[in-house]
mmCIF file of C-alpha atoms and ligand atoms in Angstrom:
data_model
loop_
_atom_site.group_PDB
_atom_site.id
_atom_site.type_symbol
_atom_site.label_atom_id
_atom_site.label_comp_id
_atom_site.label_asym_id
_atom_site.label_seq_id
_atom_site.Cartn_x
_atom_site.Cartn_y
_atom_site.Cartn_z
ATOM 1 C CA MET A 1 4.110 34.008 38.676
ATOM 2 C CA LYS A 2 5.017 35.466 35.323
ATOM 3 C CA VAL A 3 7.642 32.783 34.900
ATOM 4 C CA ILE A 4 5.143 30.029 35.677
ATOM 5 C CA ALA A 5 2.584 31.532 33.290
ATOM 6 C CA SER A 6 5.025 31.817 30.423
ATOM 7 C CA PHE A 7 6.302 28.299 31.070
ATOM 8 C CA ALA A 8 2.723 27.002 30.976
ATOM 9 C CA LEU A 9 2.147 28.876 27.727
ATOM 10 C CA ALA A 10 5.310 27.470 26.171
ATOM 11 C CA ALA A 11 4.354 23.954 27.266
ATOM 12 C CA SER A 12 0.871 24.293 25.811
ATOM 13 C CA VAL A 13 2.297 25.545 22.515
ATOM 14 C CA VAL A 14 4.490 22.460 22.342
ATOM 15 C CA VAL A 15 1.534 20.192 23.091
ATOM 16 C CA CYS A 16 -0.760 21.961 20.620
ATOM 17 C CA SER A 17 1.719 21.982 17.757
ATOM 18 C CA ALA A 18 2.812 18.368 18.228
ATOM 19 C CA PRO A 19 1.255 15.960 15.740
ATOM 20 C CA ALA A 20 -1.707 14.004 17.114
ATOM 21 C CA PHE A 21 -0.710 10.368 17.319
ATOM 22 C CA ALA A 22 -3.167 7.620 18.130
ATOM 23 C CA GLN A 23 -2.583 5.149 20.941
ATOM 24 C CA PHE A 24 -1.554 1.611 20.044
ATOM 25 C CA ALA A 25 -0.775 -1.308 22.350
ATOM 26 C CA LYS A 26 2.585 -1.785 20.654
ATOM 27 C CA PRO A 27 4.598 -0.214 17.812
ATOM 28 C CA GLU A 28 3.921 -3.228 15.536
ATOM 29 C CA ASP A 29 0.205 -2.516 15.823
ATOM 30 C CA ALA A 30 0.711 1.076 14.648
ATOM 31 C CA ILE A 31 2.805 -0.160 11.709
ATOM 32 C CA LYS A 32 0.221 -2.807 10.787
ATOM 33 C CA TYR A 33 -2.582 -0.256 11.116
ATOM 34 C CA ARG A 34 -1.033 2.330 8.791
ATOM 35 C CA GLN A 35 0.037 -0.311 6.261
ATOM 36 C CA SER A 36 -3.458 -1.827 6.279
ATOM 37 C CA ALA A 37 -5.085 1.560 5.700
ATOM 38 C CA LEU A 38 -2.651 2.347 2.884
ATOM 39 C CA PHE A 39 -3.159 -1.107 1.335
ATOM 40 C CA VAL A 40 -6.960 -0.926 1.341
ATOM 41 C CA MET A 41 -6.721 2.643 0.041
ATOM 42 C CA SER A 42 -4.482 1.513 -2.825
ATOM 43 C CA GLN A 43 -6.916 -1.274 -3.777
ATOM 44 C CA ASN A 44 -9.830 1.141 -4.044
ATOM 45 C CA PHE A 45 -7.698 3.795 -5.684
ATOM 46 C CA GLY A 46 -6.626 1.196 -8.248
ATOM 47 C CA ARG A 47 -10.274 0.578 -9.147
ATOM 48 C CA VAL A 48 -10.753 4.283 -9.812
ATOM 49 C CA GLY A 49 -7.514 4.271 -11.804
ATOM 50 C CA ALA A 50 -8.675 1.352 -13.935
ATOM 51 C CA MET A 51 -11.614 3.485 -15.045
ATOM 52 C CA ALA A 52 -9.596 6.688 -15.367
ATOM 53 C CA ASN A 53 -7.105 4.857 -17.573
ATOM 54 C CA GLY A 54 -9.767 3.107 -19.652
ATOM 55 C CA ARG A 55 -8.849 -0.413 -18.543
ATOM 56 C CA VAL A 56 -12.413 -1.016 -17.373
ATOM 57 C CA PRO A 57 -15.587 0.747 -18.486
ATOM 58 C CA PHE A 58 -16.436 3.919 -16.566
ATOM 59 C CA ASP A 59 -19.186 3.360 -14.021
ATOM 60 C CA ALA A 60 -19.843 6.569 -12.097
ATOM 61 C CA LYS A 61 -21.485 4.782 -9.154
ATOM 62 C CA VAL A 62 -18.505 2.453 -8.695
ATOM 63 C CA ALA A 63 -16.096 5.372 -9.092
ATOM 64 C CA ILE A 64 -17.894 7.338 -6.361
ATOM 65 C CA GLU A 65 -18.007 4.358 -3.980
ATOM 66 C CA ASN A 66 -14.310 3.670 -4.400
ATOM 67 C CA ALA A 67 -13.267 7.314 -4.259
ATOM 68 C CA GLU A 68 -15.212 7.756 -1.013
ATOM 69 C CA ILE A 69 -13.382 4.820 0.556
ATOM 70 C CA VAL A 70 -10.071 6.304 -0.611
ATOM 71 C CA ALA A 71 -10.975 9.671 0.944
ATOM 72 C CA ASP A 72 -12.026 8.066 4.230
ATOM 73 C CA LEU A 73 -8.913 5.894 4.457
ATOM 74 C CA ALA A 74 -6.581 8.711 3.434
ATOM 75 C CA GLN A 75 -7.212 10.265 6.836
ATOM 76 C CA LEU A 76 -6.059 7.262 8.836
ATOM 77 C CA PRO A 77 -2.383 6.348 8.381
ATOM 78 C CA TRP A 78 -0.812 9.559 9.701
ATOM 79 C CA ALA A 79 -1.811 9.150 13.328
ATOM 80 C CA ALA A 80 0.064 5.841 13.336
ATOM 81 C CA PHE A 81 3.522 7.311 12.646
ATOM 82 C CA GLY A 82 4.147 8.051 16.320
ATOM 83 C CA PRO A 83 7.472 7.919 18.148
ATOM 84 C CA GLY A 84 9.000 4.449 18.284
ATOM 85 C CA THR A 85 7.213 3.215 15.160
ATOM 86 C CA ASP A 86 10.240 3.779 12.916
ATOM 87 C CA LYS A 87 11.765 0.325 13.475
ATOM 88 C CA GLY A 88 10.526 -3.112 12.465
ATOM 89 C CA ASN A 89 8.492 -4.187 9.461
ATOM 90 C CA THR A 90 8.410 -0.766 7.838
ATOM 91 C CA ARG A 91 9.866 0.997 4.825
ATOM 92 C CA ALA A 92 9.180 4.417 6.332
ATOM 93 C CA LYS A 93 12.340 6.510 6.097
ATOM 94 C CA PRO A 94 13.794 8.312 9.143
ATOM 95 C CA GLU A 95 12.748 11.578 7.434
ATOM 96 C CA VAL A 96 9.147 10.851 8.464
ATOM 97 C CA TRP A 97 10.261 11.687 12.009
ATOM 98 C CA THR A 98 13.042 14.195 11.298
ATOM 99 C CA GLU A 99 10.973 16.237 8.795
ATOM 100 C CA GLN A 100 7.537 16.034 10.379
ATOM 101 C CA ALA A 101 6.276 19.339 8.960
ATOM 102 C CA LYS A 102 7.133 18.272 5.415
ATOM 103 C CA PHE A 103 5.571 14.845 5.991
ATOM 104 C CA LYS A 104 2.400 16.526 7.228
ATOM 105 C CA GLU A 105 2.325 18.778 4.155
ATOM 106 C CA HIS A 106 2.342 15.642 2.005
ATOM 107 C CA SER A 107 -0.365 13.871 3.981
ATOM 108 C CA ASP A 108 -2.533 17.025 4.064
ATOM 109 C CA LYS A 109 -2.137 17.329 0.298
ATOM 110 C CA LEU A 110 -3.212 13.732 -0.180
ATOM 111 C CA VAL A 111 -6.275 14.189 2.005
ATOM 112 C CA ALA A 112 -7.230 17.335 0.037
ATOM 113 C CA ASP A 113 -6.672 15.534 -3.274
ATOM 114 C CA THR A 114 -8.892 12.631 -2.255
ATOM 115 C CA VAL A 115 -11.708 15.044 -1.358
ATOM 116 C CA LYS A 116 -11.353 16.444 -4.903
ATOM 117 C CA LEU A 117 -11.316 12.883 -6.255
ATOM 118 C CA VAL A 118 -14.738 12.235 -4.717
ATOM 119 C CA ALA A 119 -16.056 15.528 -6.116
ATOM 120 C CA ALA A 120 -14.653 14.606 -9.537
ATOM 121 C CA ALA A 121 -16.272 11.154 -9.430
ATOM 122 C CA LYS A 122 -19.584 12.794 -8.580
ATOM 123 C CA THR A 123 -19.500 14.943 -11.726
ATOM 124 C CA GLY A 124 -19.845 11.738 -13.745
ATOM 125 C CA ASN A 125 -17.351 13.179 -16.223
ATOM 126 C CA ILE A 126 -14.511 10.795 -17.042
ATOM 127 C CA ASP A 127 -12.102 13.566 -18.054
ATOM 128 C CA THR A 128 -12.645 15.348 -14.738
ATOM 129 C CA LEU A 129 -12.048 12.047 -12.962
ATOM 130 C CA LYS A 130 -8.884 11.432 -14.972
ATOM 131 C CA THR A 131 -7.443 14.790 -13.932
ATOM 132 C CA ALA A 132 -8.273 14.248 -10.252
ATOM 133 C CA PHE A 133 -6.899 10.709 -10.365
ATOM 134 C CA GLY A 134 -3.667 12.015 -11.896
ATOM 135 C CA SER A 135 -3.064 14.608 -9.212
ATOM 136 C CA THR A 136 -3.933 12.190 -6.411
ATOM 137 C CA ALA A 137 -1.532 9.603 -7.859
ATOM 138 C CA ALA A 138 1.141 12.304 -8.085
ATOM 139 C CA SER A 139 0.645 13.016 -4.367
ATOM 140 C CA CYS A 140 1.036 9.313 -3.523
ATOM 141 C CA LYS A 141 4.232 9.199 -5.555
ATOM 142 C CA ALA A 142 5.738 12.424 -4.193
ATOM 143 C CA CYS A 143 5.347 11.194 -0.628
ATOM 144 C CA HIS A 144 6.683 7.727 -1.467
ATOM 145 C CA ASP A 145 9.703 9.272 -3.198
ATOM 146 C CA ALA A 146 10.508 11.429 -0.169
ATOM 147 C CA PHE A 147 9.484 9.214 2.728
ATOM 148 C CA ARG A 148 9.336 5.542 1.672
ATOM 149 C CA GLY A 149 12.456 3.451 1.327
ATOM 150 C CA GLN A 150 13.033 0.272 -0.652
HETATM 151 C C1 ASC Q 201 -1.615 3.334 -6.056
HETATM 152 C C2 ASC Q 201 -0.689 2.755 -5.169
HETATM 153 C C3 ASC Q 201 0.299 3.624 -4.975
HETATM 154 C C4 ASC Q 201 0.028 4.860 -5.726
HETATM 155 C C5 ASC Q 201 1.138 5.253 -6.625
HETATM 156 C C6 ASC Q 201 0.783 6.479 -7.412
HETATM 157 O O1 ASC Q 201 -2.666 2.832 -6.428
HETATM 158 O O2 ASC Q 201 -0.764 1.574 -4.606
HETATM 159 O O3 ASC Q 201 1.337 3.466 -4.227
HETATM 160 O O4 ASC Q 201 -1.181 4.589 -6.440
HETATM 161 O O5 ASC Q 201 1.430 4.219 -7.499
HETATM 162 O O6 ASC Q 201 1.881 6.903 -8.137
#
């Protein structure tokens, strides 16, 4: 009985600590899904960046709208890096799967940064937005450096 109970506990620990991957009909769909989310995120992030870097005039309403889309989309890609989605039309490095805890640290950091980006946009202060944009961009880059190949 004890053996069964401790086995059940061990099994549930494994299940609970495993990353939550979404279901996709085929691996290509997962790859397309995460790339699409990242692409749309980058487009909206770029619009915030254009304001943060003074390439277009600062419009707080537009900054908030775009930052909110970035924050929403930043939550999506990670569930699509499930087993078997490491091959095909992807630049994801094997480390995504061999260093899952580190990968999750990076994605968690991005999600947290994008929440701060929205808060920064809502202050209406361009310098606050610049700072938040800079740290979010640094998170994008750190993860790409570690986990995205050529
Ligand atoms: C973007 C984008 C990225 C990141 C990165 C930040 O807008 O498409 O990949 O920001 O360039 O360093």
